[in-house]
Coordinates of C-alpha atoms and ligand atoms in Angstrom, one line a residue:
M1 CA -43.0 -6.5 0.3
A2 CA -41.3 -9.6 -1.1
K3 CA -37.7 -9.9 0.2
K4 CA -35.0 -11.2 -2.1
Y5 CA -31.5 -12.3 -1.4
S6 CA -28.7 -12.2 -3.9
L7 CA -25.0 -12.7 -3.6
L8 CA -24.6 -9.3 -5.4
S9 CA -26.2 -7.6 -2.4
N10 CA -24.0 -9.3 0.2
V11 CA -21.5 -6.7 1.5
Y12 CA -19.0 -9.4 2.4
F13 CA -19.1 -11.0 -1.0
L14 CA -18.8 -7.6 -2.8
G15 CA -16.1 -6.4 -0.5
A16 CA -14.1 -9.6 -0.8
F17 CA -14.5 -9.8 -4.5
A18 CA -13.3 -6.3 -5.1
T19 CA -10.1 -7.1 -3.2
I20 CA -8.9 -8.9 -6.3
G21 CA -7.8 -5.3 -7.0
G22 CA -5.6 -5.6 -3.9
M23 CA -4.3 -8.9 -5.1
L24 CA -3.1 -7.2 -8.3
F25 CA -1.2 -4.8 -5.9
G26 CA 0.4 -7.8 -4.2
F27 CA 1.4 -9.4 -7.5
D28 CA 3.0 -6.0 -8.3
I29 CA 5.0 -5.9 -5.1
S30 CA 6.6 -9.4 -5.7
S31 CA 6.5 -9.5 -9.5
M32 CA 10.3 -9.3 -9.8
S33 CA 11.7 -10.8 -6.6
G34 CA 11.6 -14.5 -7.8
V35 CA 12.4 -13.8 -11.5
V36 CA 15.4 -11.5 -11.2
G37 CA 17.8 -14.1 -10.0
T38 CA 17.0 -16.7 -12.7
E39 CA 19.5 -17.3 -15.5
R40 CA 16.8 -17.3 -18.1
Y41 CA 15.7 -13.8 -17.2
Q42 CA 19.3 -12.5 -17.0
N43 CA 20.4 -13.9 -20.3
Y44 CA 17.2 -12.9 -22.2
F45 CA 17.4 -9.3 -21.0
N46 CA 21.2 -9.1 -21.4
H47 CA 22.2 -8.9 -17.7
P48 CA 20.7 -5.5 -16.9
S49 CA 23.0 -3.4 -14.8
S50 CA 21.9 -2.7 -11.2
S51 CA 20.7 0.8 -12.0
L52 CA 18.8 -0.5 -15.1
Q53 CA 17.3 -3.3 -12.9
G54 CA 16.4 -0.7 -10.3
G55 CA 14.6 1.2 -13.1
I56 CA 12.7 -1.9 -14.2
V57 CA 11.5 -2.6 -10.7
A58 CA 10.6 1.0 -9.9
A59 CA 8.7 1.4 -13.3
M60 CA 5.7 -0.2 -11.7
A61 CA 5.7 2.0 -8.6
A62 CA 6.0 5.1 -10.8
G63 CA 3.0 3.9 -12.9
S64 CA 1.1 3.3 -9.7
F65 CA 1.8 6.8 -8.4
F66 CA 0.2 8.3 -11.5
G67 CA -2.6 5.7 -11.5
A68 CA -3.5 6.7 -8.0
L69 CA -3.6 10.4 -8.9
L70 CA -5.7 9.6 -12.0
A71 CA -8.2 7.6 -9.9
G72 CA -9.3 10.7 -8.0
P73 CA -11.2 12.5 -10.8
L74 CA -12.1 9.2 -12.5
G75 CA -13.8 7.8 -9.3
D76 CA -16.0 10.9 -9.2
N77 CA -16.8 11.1 -12.9
I78 CA -17.1 7.6 -14.3
S79 CA -18.0 6.0 -10.9
R80 CA -16.1 3.8 -8.4
K81 CA -17.3 0.6 -10.2
R82 CA -16.2 1.6 -13.7
T83 CA -12.8 2.8 -12.4
I84 CA -12.2 -0.6 -11.0
M85 CA -13.2 -2.2 -14.3
L86 CA -10.9 0.2 -16.1
A87 CA -8.0 -0.8 -13.8
A88 CA -8.7 -4.5 -14.5
S89 CA -8.6 -3.8 -18.3
I90 CA -5.4 -1.8 -18.1
W91 CA -3.9 -4.6 -16.0
I92 CA -4.7 -7.2 -18.6
V93 CA -3.1 -5.1 -21.4
G94 CA 0.1 -4.5 -19.2
S95 CA 0.4 -8.1 -18.3
I96 CA 0.2 -9.2 -21.9
I97 CA 2.9 -6.7 -22.9
Q98 CA 5.1 -7.8 -20.0
C99 CA 4.6 -11.5 -20.8
A100 CA 5.4 -10.9 -24.5
S101 CA 8.4 -8.6 -23.8
V102 CA 11.2 -9.0 -26.3
N103 CA 13.5 -6.3 -24.7
V104 CA 13.9 -4.2 -21.7
G105 CA 12.0 -1.3 -23.3
M106 CA 8.9 -3.4 -23.8
L107 CA 9.2 -4.8 -20.3
V108 CA 9.4 -1.3 -18.8
V109 CA 6.3 -0.2 -20.8
G110 CA 4.4 -3.2 -19.6
R111 CA 5.3 -2.6 -16.0
V112 CA 4.4 1.1 -16.2
I113 CA 1.0 0.1 -17.6
N114 CA 0.5 -2.5 -14.9
G115 CA 1.5 0.1 -12.4
V116 CA -1.1 2.5 -13.5
A117 CA -3.7 -0.3 -13.1
V118 CA -2.5 -1.0 -9.6
G119 CA -2.6 2.7 -8.7
L120 CA -6.2 3.0 -9.9
A121 CA -7.3 -0.2 -8.1
S122 CA -5.4 0.4 -4.8
M123 CA -7.1 3.7 -4.5
M124 CA -10.6 2.8 -5.7
V125 CA -11.2 -0.5 -4.0
P126 CA -11.0 0.8 -0.4
I127 CA -13.4 3.6 -1.3
Y128 CA -15.9 1.3 -2.9
Q129 CA -15.7 -1.0 0.1
A130 CA -16.0 1.8 2.6
E131 CA -19.0 3.2 0.8
I132 CA -21.0 0.0 0.6
A133 CA -20.2 -1.3 4.1
P134 CA -22.3 -0.6 7.2
K135 CA -20.2 1.3 9.8
N136 CA -19.9 -1.6 12.2
I137 CA -18.0 -3.8 9.8
R138 CA -16.4 -1.1 7.6
G139 CA -12.9 -1.6 9.1
R140 CA -13.2 -5.4 8.5
I141 CA -14.4 -5.0 4.9
V142 CA -11.6 -2.6 4.0
S143 CA -9.0 -4.7 5.8
L144 CA -9.8 -7.5 3.3
Q145 CA -8.0 -5.3 0.8
Q146 CA -4.8 -5.6 2.8
W147 CA -5.4 -9.3 3.1
A148 CA -5.6 -9.6 -0.6
I149 CA -2.4 -7.7 -1.0
T150 CA -0.6 -10.1 1.3
W151 CA -2.1 -13.1 -0.7
G152 CA -1.0 -11.5 -4.0
I153 CA 2.5 -11.2 -2.7
L154 CA 2.6 -14.8 -1.5
I155 CA 1.0 -16.3 -4.6
Q156 CA 3.2 -14.5 -7.1
Y157 CA 6.3 -15.3 -5.0
F158 CA 5.5 -19.0 -5.1
I159 CA 4.5 -19.0 -8.8
Q160 CA 7.9 -17.4 -9.6
Y161 CA 9.7 -19.9 -7.4
G162 CA 8.0 -22.8 -9.1
C163 CA 8.6 -21.5 -12.6
S164 CA 12.3 -20.9 -11.8
F165 CA 12.8 -24.6 -12.3
I166 CA 11.5 -24.4 -15.9
D167 CA 14.4 -24.5 -18.4
S168 CA 13.1 -22.0 -20.9
N169 CA 11.9 -18.4 -21.2
A170 CA 8.6 -19.7 -19.7
A171 CA 10.4 -19.3 -16.4
F172 CA 9.6 -15.6 -16.5
R173 CA 6.8 -15.5 -19.1
I174 CA 4.4 -17.7 -17.1
P175 CA 4.4 -15.6 -13.9
W176 CA 3.8 -12.4 -15.8
G177 CA 1.2 -14.0 -18.2
I178 CA -0.7 -15.6 -15.4
Q179 CA -1.5 -12.2 -14.0
V180 CA -4.1 -11.8 -16.7
V181 CA -6.3 -14.3 -14.9
P182 CA -7.2 -12.2 -11.8
G183 CA -7.5 -9.2 -14.0
M184 CA -10.1 -11.0 -16.2
I185 CA -12.0 -12.2 -13.1
L186 CA -12.1 -8.7 -11.6
L187 CA -13.2 -7.2 -14.9
V188 CA -16.1 -9.6 -15.5
G189 CA -17.2 -9.8 -11.9
T190 CA -17.3 -6.1 -11.3
F191 CA -19.5 -5.6 -14.4
F192 CA -22.3 -7.2 -12.3
F193 CA -21.6 -5.1 -9.2
P194 CA -23.9 -2.4 -8.0
Y195 CA -22.7 1.2 -8.1
S196 CA -21.7 2.7 -4.7
P197 CA -25.0 4.0 -3.2
R198 CA -23.1 7.1 -2.1
W199 CA -21.8 7.8 -5.5
L200 CA -25.3 7.3 -7.0
A201 CA -26.7 9.8 -4.5
D202 CA -23.9 12.2 -5.2
K203 CA -25.0 12.1 -8.9
G204 CA -28.6 12.7 -8.0
R205 CA -29.6 9.1 -8.9
W206 CA -31.7 8.9 -5.7
D207 CA -34.0 6.0 -6.6
E208 CA -31.1 3.8 -7.6
A209 CA -29.2 4.8 -4.5
L210 CA -32.1 3.8 -2.3
E211 CA -32.5 0.5 -4.2
V212 CA -28.8 -0.4 -3.8
L213 CA -28.9 0.5 -0.2
A214 CA -32.0 -1.5 0.4
N215 CA -30.4 -4.5 -1.3
L216 CA -27.2 -4.1 0.7
R217 CA -28.8 -3.7 4.1
A218 CA -32.2 -5.3 4.1
N219 CA -32.6 -7.8 1.2
G220 CA -34.3 -5.1 -0.9
D221 CA -36.7 -3.8 1.8
K222 CA -36.7 0.0 1.2
N223 CA -38.9 0.5 4.3
D224 CA -36.4 -1.1 6.7
P225 CA -35.5 1.5 9.4
A226 CA -31.8 0.9 8.9
V227 CA -32.1 1.7 5.1
Q228 CA -34.3 4.7 5.7
A229 CA -32.1 6.2 8.3
E230 CA -28.8 5.7 6.4
Y231 CA -30.4 7.0 3.2
K232 CA -31.5 10.1 5.0
E233 CA -28.1 10.6 6.4
I234 CA -26.5 10.4 2.9
E235 CA -29.2 12.7 1.6
D236 CA -28.4 15.3 4.2
A237 CA -24.7 15.1 3.5
V238 CA -25.0 15.3 -0.2
N239 CA -27.5 18.2 0.0
F240 CA -25.2 20.0 2.3
D241 CA -22.2 19.4 0.0
R242 CA -24.2 21.0 -2.8
T243 CA -24.5 24.2 -0.9
L244 CA -20.7 24.6 -1.0
A245 CA -18.5 26.0 -3.7
A246 CA -17.4 23.9 -6.7
R247 CA -15.1 21.0 -5.9
S248 CA -11.5 21.4 -6.9
Y249 CA -8.1 20.1 -5.9
L250 CA -7.3 23.5 -4.4
E251 CA -10.0 22.9 -1.8
L252 CA -8.0 20.0 -0.5
F253 CA -5.2 22.3 0.5
R254 CA -7.3 24.9 2.2
R255 CA -8.7 24.9 5.7
P256 CA -10.6 22.9 7.0
A257 CA -9.9 20.1 4.5
V258 CA -6.2 20.3 4.6
R259 CA -5.9 18.8 8.1
R260 CA -7.6 15.6 7.1
V261 CA -5.8 15.4 3.7
F262 CA -2.5 15.7 5.6
L263 CA -3.6 12.9 8.0
G264 CA -4.4 10.6 5.1
M265 CA -1.2 11.3 3.2
S266 CA 1.0 11.1 6.3
L267 CA -0.6 7.8 7.4
Q268 CA 0.2 6.2 4.0
S269 CA 3.7 7.7 4.0
W270 CA 4.4 6.5 7.5
S271 CA 3.2 3.0 6.5
Q272 CA 6.0 2.9 4.0
L273 CA 8.5 4.4 6.5
T274 CA 7.9 1.6 8.9
G275 CA 10.3 -0.2 6.6
M276 CA 7.9 -3.0 5.8
N277 CA 8.9 -3.1 2.2
V278 CA 12.5 -3.5 3.1
A279 CA 11.3 -6.9 4.4
M280 CA 9.1 -7.5 1.4
Y281 CA 11.6 -6.5 -1.3
Y282 CA 14.9 -7.1 0.3
I283 CA 14.4 -9.8 2.8
V284 CA 17.2 -11.7 1.2
F285 CA 19.6 -8.9 2.4
I286 CA 18.3 -9.1 5.9
F287 CA 18.7 -12.9 6.0
Q288 CA 22.1 -12.7 4.5
G289 CA 23.0 -10.2 7.2
A290 CA 21.7 -12.6 9.7
G291 CA 24.1 -15.2 8.4
I292 CA 21.7 -17.5 6.4
K293 CA 23.6 -19.0 3.4
G294 CA 22.4 -20.7 0.3
Q295 CA 19.5 -20.1 -2.1
N296 CA 17.1 -22.7 -0.6
A297 CA 17.6 -21.6 3.0
T298 CA 17.0 -18.0 2.0
L299 CA 13.9 -19.0 0.0
Q300 CA 12.5 -21.0 2.9
A301 CA 13.1 -18.2 5.4
S302 CA 11.6 -15.7 3.0
S303 CA 8.5 -17.7 2.4
I304 CA 7.8 -18.0 6.1
Q305 CA 7.6 -14.2 6.3
Y306 CA 5.1 -14.0 3.4
V307 CA 3.0 -16.7 5.0
L308 CA 3.1 -14.9 8.4
N309 CA 2.1 -11.7 6.6
V310 CA -1.1 -13.4 5.3
L311 CA -1.9 -15.1 8.6
M312 CA -1.4 -12.1 10.9
T313 CA -3.7 -9.9 8.8
I314 CA -6.6 -12.2 9.8
P315 CA -6.9 -11.0 13.5
A316 CA -7.1 -7.5 12.1
I317 CA -9.9 -8.4 9.8
L318 CA -11.8 -10.0 12.6
F319 CA -11.3 -7.5 15.4
I320 CA -10.4 -4.1 13.9
D321 CA -14.0 -2.9 14.4
R322 CA -13.8 -3.9 18.0
W323 CA -10.3 -2.7 18.8
G324 CA -10.5 0.6 17.1
R325 CA -8.0 2.3 14.8
R326 CA -5.9 4.3 17.3
P327 CA -4.9 1.4 19.7
V328 CA -4.0 -0.8 16.7
L329 CA -1.8 1.9 15.1
L330 CA -0.2 2.9 18.4
I331 CA 0.6 -0.6 19.6
G332 CA 1.7 -1.7 16.1
S333 CA 4.3 1.0 15.6
T334 CA 5.6 0.7 19.1
F335 CA 6.3 -3.0 18.6
M336 CA 7.8 -2.4 15.1
A337 CA 10.2 0.1 16.7
L338 CA 11.2 -2.5 19.3
W339 CA 11.9 -5.2 16.7
L340 CA 13.8 -2.9 14.5
F341 CA 16.0 -1.6 17.3
L342 CA 16.6 -5.2 18.3
I343 CA 17.6 -6.2 14.7
G344 CA 19.9 -3.2 14.4
G345 CA 21.4 -3.7 17.9
L346 CA 22.0 -7.5 17.4
M347 CA 23.6 -6.9 14.0
G348 CA 25.7 -4.1 15.3
R349 CA 26.8 -6.0 18.4
F350 CA 27.4 -9.5 16.8
G351 CA 28.1 -8.7 13.1
S352 CA 31.2 -7.7 11.3
P353 CA 32.1 -6.3 7.9
I354 CA 32.6 -8.8 5.1
I355 CA 34.4 -7.7 1.9
S356 CA 33.2 -9.7 -1.1
D357 CA 35.2 -10.6 -4.2
N358 CA 34.0 -7.5 -6.0
Q359 CA 35.1 -5.3 -3.1
T360 CA 31.6 -4.4 -1.9
T361 CA 31.3 -4.5 1.9
T362 CA 28.3 -6.1 3.6
W363 CA 27.7 -6.5 7.2
A364 CA 26.7 -9.9 8.6
I365 CA 26.6 -12.1 11.7
Q366 CA 28.8 -15.1 11.3
G367 CA 29.2 -18.2 13.4
N368 CA 26.8 -17.1 16.1
D369 CA 23.6 -19.1 15.7
P370 CA 21.7 -17.7 18.7
A371 CA 22.3 -14.1 17.4
S372 CA 21.3 -15.1 13.9
H373 CA 18.2 -16.8 15.0
A374 CA 17.3 -13.8 17.2
V375 CA 17.6 -11.5 14.2
I376 CA 15.4 -13.8 12.1
A377 CA 12.8 -14.0 14.9
C378 CA 12.7 -10.3 15.2
S379 CA 12.2 -9.8 11.5
Y380 CA 9.3 -12.2 11.6
L381 CA 7.8 -10.4 14.6
F382 CA 8.2 -7.2 12.7
V383 CA 6.3 -8.5 9.7
C384 CA 3.6 -9.8 12.1
S385 CA 3.3 -6.4 13.9
F386 CA 2.8 -4.6 10.6
A387 CA 0.4 -7.2 9.2
I388 CA -2.0 -6.8 12.2
S389 CA -1.9 -3.1 12.5
W390 CA -0.5 -0.5 10.0
G391 CA -1.1 -2.8 7.0
P392 CA -4.9 -2.8 7.2
V393 CA -5.4 0.5 9.0
S394 CA -3.3 2.5 6.5
W395 CA -6.1 1.6 3.9
T396 CA -9.1 1.7 6.2
Y397 CA -8.5 5.1 7.8
P398 CA -8.0 7.3 4.6
A399 CA -11.1 5.6 3.0
E400 CA -13.3 6.7 5.9
I401 CA -12.3 10.1 7.1
Y402 CA -13.3 12.3 4.1
P403 CA -16.7 13.7 3.2
M404 CA -18.1 12.6 -0.2
R405 CA -17.3 15.8 -1.9
I406 CA -13.5 15.3 -1.6
R407 CA -13.3 11.6 -0.8
S408 CA -12.1 10.4 -4.2
K409 CA -9.5 13.1 -4.7
A410 CA -8.2 13.0 -1.1
V411 CA -7.9 9.2 -1.0
S412 CA -6.1 9.4 -4.4
L413 CA -3.5 11.8 -2.8
S414 CA -3.0 9.5 0.2
T415 CA -2.6 6.5 -2.0
A416 CA -0.2 8.4 -4.3
S417 CA 1.9 9.2 -1.1
N418 CA 2.1 5.5 -0.4
W419 CA 3.5 4.9 -3.9
A420 CA 5.8 7.9 -3.9
F421 CA 7.5 6.6 -0.7
N422 CA 7.3 3.0 -2.0
F423 CA 9.2 4.1 -5.1
A424 CA 11.8 6.2 -3.1
L425 CA 12.5 3.4 -0.6
A426 CA 12.8 0.8 -3.3
Y427 CA 15.7 2.8 -4.6
A428 CA 17.2 4.1 -1.4
V429 CA 17.4 0.9 0.7
P430 CA 20.0 -1.1 -1.1
P431 CA 22.6 1.8 -1.1
L432 CA 21.7 2.5 2.5
L433 CA 22.3 -1.1 3.5
E434 CA 25.6 -0.9 1.7
S435 CA 26.8 2.3 3.2
I436 CA 25.4 2.5 6.8
Q437 CA 24.6 -1.2 7.1
Y438 CA 22.7 -2.3 10.2
R439 CA 22.2 1.4 11.2
T440 CA 19.5 1.5 8.4
Y441 CA 17.3 -0.4 10.9
F442 CA 17.7 2.3 13.5
I443 CA 16.5 4.9 11.0
F444 CA 13.3 2.9 10.4
A445 CA 12.9 2.3 14.1
A446 CA 13.1 6.1 14.7
F447 CA 10.4 6.6 12.1
C448 CA 8.2 4.1 14.0
V449 CA 8.7 6.2 17.2
A450 CA 7.9 9.4 15.3
M451 CA 4.7 7.9 13.8
T452 CA 3.6 6.7 17.2
V453 CA 3.8 10.2 18.6
H454 CA 2.1 11.6 15.5
V455 CA -0.8 9.2 15.8
F456 CA -1.2 9.7 19.5
F457 CA -1.6 13.5 19.2
M458 CA -3.2 13.9 15.8
F459 CA -5.4 11.0 14.7
P460 CA -8.9 10.8 16.2
E461 CA -10.7 7.4 16.7
T462 CA -13.1 6.7 13.8
K463 CA -14.5 3.4 14.9
G464 CA -18.3 3.1 15.1
R465 CA -19.2 6.2 13.1
T466 CA -20.8 6.4 9.7
L467 CA -18.9 8.1 6.9
E468 CA -21.4 11.0 7.3
E469 CA -20.6 11.4 11.0
M470 CA -16.9 12.0 10.4
D471 CA -17.4 15.8 9.9
E472 CA -18.4 16.5 13.4
L473 CA -15.6 14.3 14.8
F474 CA -13.0 16.2 12.9
N475 CA -14.6 19.6 13.4
S476 CA -15.0 19.1 17.2
D477 CA -12.4 20.6 19.5
I478 CA -11.8 17.2 21.2
P479 CA -8.1 16.4 21.2
A480 CA -7.3 13.2 19.3
W481 CA -6.2 11.3 22.3
K482 CA -9.5 11.9 24.1
T483 CA -11.6 10.7 21.2
H484 CA -13.1 7.2 21.6
S485 CA -15.3 5.1 19.4
Q486 CA -18.9 6.3 19.1
P487 CA -20.9 3.6 21.0
V488 CA -24.3 5.0 19.9
S489 CA -24.2 7.0 16.7
H490 CA -26.8 9.3 15.3
L491 CA -27.6 6.6 12.8
D492 CA -28.3 4.1 15.6
R493 CA -30.6 6.5 17.3
D494 CA -32.4 7.3 14.0
I495 CA -32.9 3.6 13.3
E496 CA -34.4 3.1 16.8
E497 CA -36.7 6.0 16.4
L498 CA -37.8 4.8 13.0
K499 CA -38.5 1.4 14.4
L500 CA -40.6 2.9 17.1
N501 CA -42.5 5.1 14.6
Q502 CA -43.2 2.2 12.3
E503 CA -44.3 0.1 15.2
H504 CA -46.6 2.8 16.4
S505 CA -48.1 3.5 12.9
R506 CA -48.6 -0.2 12.4
H507 CA -50.6 -0.5 15.6
S508 CA -52.7 2.6 14.9
Q509 CA -53.5 1.5 11.3
L510 CA -54.5 -1.9 12.5
D511 CA -56.6 -0.3 15.1
N512 CA -58.3 2.0 12.6
N513 CA -58.9 0.1 9.4
G514 CA -56.5 -2.8 9.2
K515 CA -54.7 -1.2 6.2
N516 CA -51.4 -2.7 5.2
P517 CA -48.8 -0.7 7.1
D518 CA -45.9 -1.9 4.9
D519 CA -46.6 0.6 2.1
L520 CA -43.4 2.1 0.9
V521 CA -42.2 5.2 2.7
H522 CA -39.8 7.0 0.3
P523 CA -37.2 8.7 2.4
H524 CA -37.6 11.8 0.3
D525 CA -40.9 12.5 1.8
S526 CA -40.5 10.4 4.9
T527 CA -40.9 11.5 8.4
V528 CA -37.3 10.6 9.3
P529 CA -35.9 13.5 11.3
P530 CA -32.5 14.9 10.6
H531 CA -30.0 12.9 12.4
G532 CA -29.3 14.0 15.9
T533 CA -32.9 15.2 16.4
D534 CA -36.0 13.5 17.6
N535 CA -39.3 13.5 15.7
M536 CA -39.9 17.1 16.7
G537 CA -36.6 18.3 15.5
Q538 CA -35.3 18.5 19.0
V539 CA -31.9 17.3 20.1
P540 CA -32.4 14.3 22.4
D541 CA -31.1 14.6 25.9
E542 CA -28.9 11.7 25.6
K543 CA -25.2 12.6 26.1
T544 CA -22.9 11.8 23.1
E545 CA -19.2 12.3 23.0
V546 CA -19.3 15.0 20.3
E547 CA -21.9 17.6 20.4
H548 CA -24.1 17.8 17.3
V549 CA -26.1 20.9 16.4
P550 CA -29.1 19.9 14.3
G551 CA -29.5 21.5 10.9
E552 CA -26.2 23.3 11.4
K553 CA -23.6 21.2 9.9
T554 CA -20.2 22.7 10.4
E555 CA -18.6 23.4 7.0
F556 CA -16.9 20.3 5.6
Ligands
BGC601 C1 1.7 -1.6 1.8 C2 2.6 -2.3 0.8 C3 3.2 -3.5 1.5 C4 2.2 -4.5 1.9 C5 2.8 -5.6 2.7 C6 0.7 -2.7 2.2 O1 -0.2 -2.1 3.1 O2 1.1 -0.5 1.2 O3 3.6 -1.4 0.4 O4 4.1 -4.2 0.5 O5 1.3 -3.8 2.8 O6 1.8 -6.5 3.1

């Protein structure tokens, strides 16, 4: 069979391109930070009061919350691919409205629309990535989404800074208008993308599912053992799903689904409760508290943390599939707790209250350079610790733990949890910093300790398993802290067996009549055994960490 190679069947290319959706997310996070301080913006929008400004900022997170919820049913019904295209189209409309805003009302409408787009994309891109990626690089591919978020934050921040020197309304119109460009690229590019093979299978479009899988895994060779085995695994899972009752949101809150749904939602909520967005949104306050003065100095200090955020996501992309999810989460939150305790402790010990002209009290370190530098260093280390751990894993884990029948809806709930806490913290942090000052950092440090404990006891290791193998992991009685990566999965064994079978039949056919042994074996009528069994339907002796009973998949 002629083998073909195309960029559109390269998982890295597809996964990386789809992350433009994550870039929109990043643009969203920093879309106000560099504009809000400019005179042009303030004059044009009549110096919005702080609560009105808070509303303008939060409008986007609110839109994202609803977008993420909407993405659940959309992802199932119109497909992952078309949902991403829809997100890109909505983003373009929202950006045009924002860019053309003539008053606060129009600006808020534009931001809500952009928010909906980000909610859709931030939920759908990781699912698409997880569904096209082979298990051994799934963590890496989904982590690209986090990398794109960090790039989006950085790029938008610098565009806004650059435009702040323009002496016209272009100072804020350009940064918002330019957002159309990634939206267009995403829309046009995704049009040529394949559908997720798992979504196709779920819709009964088996031939297309096989074709896409063959393109993704073996340059179009449908006979390749890896393609055949994975296809069979998907087929088993989809057929099993069909034997269950109708899918509904209610199912998510019943046993046994509820445990995993809770894990996904709490992981995303915890990722916000690390306090990372205090650094992303309000880094200026942290640095002011550390005693940095002047706009330029603050800008420089802030830009360093955005750059570190981008750089420190790279090790996660490279090694997450080797390190595993649990160690990364546990070490990440332990270190974040440490840096936050240190920031709070240093500020409390060396800082003092400062009463400004308008009678508001802030807390800052003054005239103590070593203490100031230590606070700044700790906040950089905090950002690095998040970037290498919770940032990527908070997207990877929810995208991989659910079975197909509830994946879209369940991931949409976990992403919506991210946005709900994002929204709440964006509002709560400024008043907290004003009223309890440096103690705010202790609260986030305490959250980091709590999430470490939660992960240790409740989150099983998912590294090395296919999406279809998650059921037995979560249905097993093995406590989370005793789960390890699966060194040899059912899929690996099936592939090996298929290779042997194909080799064997090739030899015997050559011996018999020299017939071409490469005739297509369609997995529907193939001899691929159910996973976990050998050719005779027997369970091989080989010891695996989680017992699998052939043909008797535990419900869900
Ligand atoms: C979080 C965002 C955060 C970003 C920072 C993401 O994983 O969901 O809220 O701003 O990381 O890099």
